[in-house]
């Protein structure tokens, strides 16, 4: 009996010791990264297994690049920039190479970036020669006294800094040429911008929100906008507060969807404001603001990350390309609404 009692207390003692050891170990700060590759009518029925595999591979690669930077102690700014490069360089997404085409048949790109620590921000719209628009958005923030540059001026700014510039046909893919043709034919016959086919063939923006070990949030968004856009139309992606927002006091947000409605609902800032002023959790805040968008007649999605590393990936379309990796390296990659 004594022996059993002795053994029992010995085991208890060892367990207490190991729990104490664990408590003594410095806790890894809650860094993390979340990305989207656009929201829309993304249905398994319309996807081949090969294409789905490609999407999942690029999402995994992009999130791993940012996670590696954060794990090594890099900044959320660098993680957002380098992660978005992977998606801008992939022809799969509507950003950089593979961007959707304007009514005139060329690519015209928008991007923005915001730093949650300083509330510094940079954005560009309607550029035609900048290989990685997110890098120029960051350069506007760091190397100009402005927040937003547009068109030829923004292209010239990037060239003056020696950033990578390319001829416009670098961005153009067969897939986007076909999509432009289809949308133009449809628009000519139905003359409705609200036609579901036309609407859904337009999305595919990319975005990223990261939290680094120092507790700083950053968010970025990059897009080609909407297929068959005219009159130098600008969407929500380059507009700070609509498509992108980051504030260490609340959260970082990047949006995708029908830009006109996201501008009118000031989506990214509205989510951050609910979190900051009302103490609402990020998931509820994202759902609340997306409902506002839906009530106006728009649709799309958002990714949100807060300072504790909590993540939300919400959308009111049928799917959204999305991925998240936490400090422990747990990876989530999802495409469809019912995953
Ligand atoms: N929000 C983008 C725009 O309206 C489109 C997208 O998300 O794909 O320009």
Coordinates of N, CA and C and ligand atoms in Angstrom, one line a residue, residues 94 202-205 223 225-226 233 235-236 256-259, ligand 1:
X94 N -6.0 37.4 -60.4 CA -6.3 38.7 -61.1 C -5.4 39.7 -60.4
X202 N -15.5 38.6 -63.1 CA -14.6 39.8 -62.9 C -13.7 39.7 -61.7
X203 N -13.9 38.8 -60.8 CA -13.2 38.9 -59.5 C -11.9 38.1 -59.6
X204 N -11.0 38.2 -58.5 CA -9.8 37.4 -58.4 C -8.6 38.1 -57.8
X205 N -8.9 39.2 -57.3 CA -7.9 40.0 -56.6 C -7.1 39.2 -55.5
X223 N -4.6 44.0 -57.5 CA -5.6 43.6 -58.4 C -5.5 44.1 -59.8
X225 N -8.5 44.6 -61.2 CA -9.8 45.2 -61.2 C -10.9 44.3 -61.8
X226 N -11.7 44.9 -62.6 CA -12.8 44.1 -63.2 C -12.7 44.0 -64.8
X233 N -11.7 53.2 -64.8 CA -12.4 52.8 -63.5 C -11.4 52.3 -62.4
X235 N -11.3 50.5 -58.6 CA -12.1 49.8 -57.6 C -11.7 50.1 -56.1
X236 N -12.0 49.2 -55.3 CA -11.8 49.4 -53.8 C -10.3 49.0 -53.4
X256 N -11.9 41.6 -51.2 CA -12.1 41.2 -52.6 C -13.6 41.2 -52.9
X257 N -13.9 41.6 -54.0 CA -15.4 41.5 -54.4 C -15.7 42.7 -55.3
X258 N -17.0 43.0 -55.3 CA -17.5 44.0 -56.2 C -17.2 45.4 -55.7
X259 N -16.1 45.9 -56.2 CA -15.4 47.1 -55.7 C -16.3 48.3 -55.4
Ligands
LIG1 N1 -12.4 44.3 -55.7 C1 -11.8 44.3 -57.0 C2 -12.3 45.5 -57.8 O1 -13.4 45.8 -57.7 C3 -12.1 43.1 -57.8 C4 -11.8 41.8 -57.1 O2 -11.9 41.7 -55.8 O3 -11.5 40.8 -57.7 O4 -11.5 46.1 -58.5

